[in-house]
CSV table of C-alpha atoms in Angstrom, one decimal:
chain,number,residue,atom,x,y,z
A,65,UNK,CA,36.2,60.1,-27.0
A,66,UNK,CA,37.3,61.0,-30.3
A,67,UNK,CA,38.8,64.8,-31.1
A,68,UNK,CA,35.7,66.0,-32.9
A,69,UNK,CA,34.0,64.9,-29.0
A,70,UNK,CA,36.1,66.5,-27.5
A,71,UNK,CA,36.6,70.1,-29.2
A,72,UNK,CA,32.6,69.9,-29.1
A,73,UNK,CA,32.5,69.3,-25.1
A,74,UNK,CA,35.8,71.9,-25.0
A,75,UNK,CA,33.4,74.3,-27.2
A,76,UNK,CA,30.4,73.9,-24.5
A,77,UNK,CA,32.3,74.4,-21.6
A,78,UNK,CA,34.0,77.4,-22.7
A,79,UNK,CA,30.7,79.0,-23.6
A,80,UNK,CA,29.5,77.8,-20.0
A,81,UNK,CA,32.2,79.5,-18.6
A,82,UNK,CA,32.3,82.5,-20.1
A,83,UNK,CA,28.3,82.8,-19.4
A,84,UNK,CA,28.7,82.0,-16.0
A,85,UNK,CA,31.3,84.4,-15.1
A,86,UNK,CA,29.7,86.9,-17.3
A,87,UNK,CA,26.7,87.0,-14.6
A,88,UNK,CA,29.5,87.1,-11.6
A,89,UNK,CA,31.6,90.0,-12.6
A,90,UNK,CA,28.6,91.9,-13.3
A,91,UNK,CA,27.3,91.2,-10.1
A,92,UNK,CA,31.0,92.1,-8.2
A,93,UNK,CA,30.7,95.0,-10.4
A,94,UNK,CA,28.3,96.2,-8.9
A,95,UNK,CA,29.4,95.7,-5.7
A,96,UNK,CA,32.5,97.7,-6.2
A,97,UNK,CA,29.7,101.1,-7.3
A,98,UNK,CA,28.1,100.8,-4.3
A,99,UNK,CA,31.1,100.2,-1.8
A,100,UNK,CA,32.7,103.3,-3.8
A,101,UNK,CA,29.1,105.1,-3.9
A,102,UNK,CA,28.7,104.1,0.4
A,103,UNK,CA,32.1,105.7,1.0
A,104,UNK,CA,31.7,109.0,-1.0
A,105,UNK,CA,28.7,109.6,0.7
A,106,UNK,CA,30.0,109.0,3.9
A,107,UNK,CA,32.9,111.4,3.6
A,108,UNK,CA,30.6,113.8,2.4
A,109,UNK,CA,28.7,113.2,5.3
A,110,UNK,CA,31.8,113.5,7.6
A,111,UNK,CA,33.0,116.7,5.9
A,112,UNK,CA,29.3,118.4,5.7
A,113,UNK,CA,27.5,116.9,8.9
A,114,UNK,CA,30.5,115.6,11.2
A,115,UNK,CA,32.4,118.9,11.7
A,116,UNK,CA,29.5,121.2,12.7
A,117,UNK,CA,30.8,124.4,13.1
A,118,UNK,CA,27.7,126.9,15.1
A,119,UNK,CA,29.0,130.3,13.1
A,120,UNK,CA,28.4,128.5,9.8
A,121,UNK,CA,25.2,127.3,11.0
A,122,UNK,CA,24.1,130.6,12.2
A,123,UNK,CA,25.3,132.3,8.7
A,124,UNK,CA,23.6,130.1,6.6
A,125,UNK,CA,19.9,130.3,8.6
A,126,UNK,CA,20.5,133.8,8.8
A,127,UNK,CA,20.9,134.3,5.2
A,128,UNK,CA,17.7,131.5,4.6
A,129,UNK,CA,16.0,133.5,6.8
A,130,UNK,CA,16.7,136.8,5.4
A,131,UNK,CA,15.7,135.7,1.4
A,132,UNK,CA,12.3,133.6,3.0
A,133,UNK,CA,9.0,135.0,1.4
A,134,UNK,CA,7.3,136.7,4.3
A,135,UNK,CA,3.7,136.3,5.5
């Protein structure tokens, strides 16, 4: 294969490469915002939901109660 052969084939596969991996960091990208996304929510969920304290719950449906339109 002569040098102009093999800058050319060189040339290609770089351009393959670079394409291909384009697609798969996107892709693990991706991954990584929903991992991060799936553990925010479920320490939100574990500080909101998890640790259910009555009085809080009583305060806040007291006060929802309270501002509700009546009938």
């Amino acid at each position: 294969m002569s040098n102009t052969g093999f800058y050319i084939f060189a040339l290609v596969a770089i351009i393959i490469a670079v394409f291909i991996l384009k697609h798969v960091v996107t892709c693990l990208m991706r991954t990584v915002v929903v991992v991060v996304l799936l553990i925010l929510l479920a320490v939100a969920y574990y500080f909101l939901v998890g640790q259910y304290d009555p009085e809080v719950h009583d305060a806040v449906q007291g006060a929802w109660e309270k501002y509700q339109p009546k009938e």
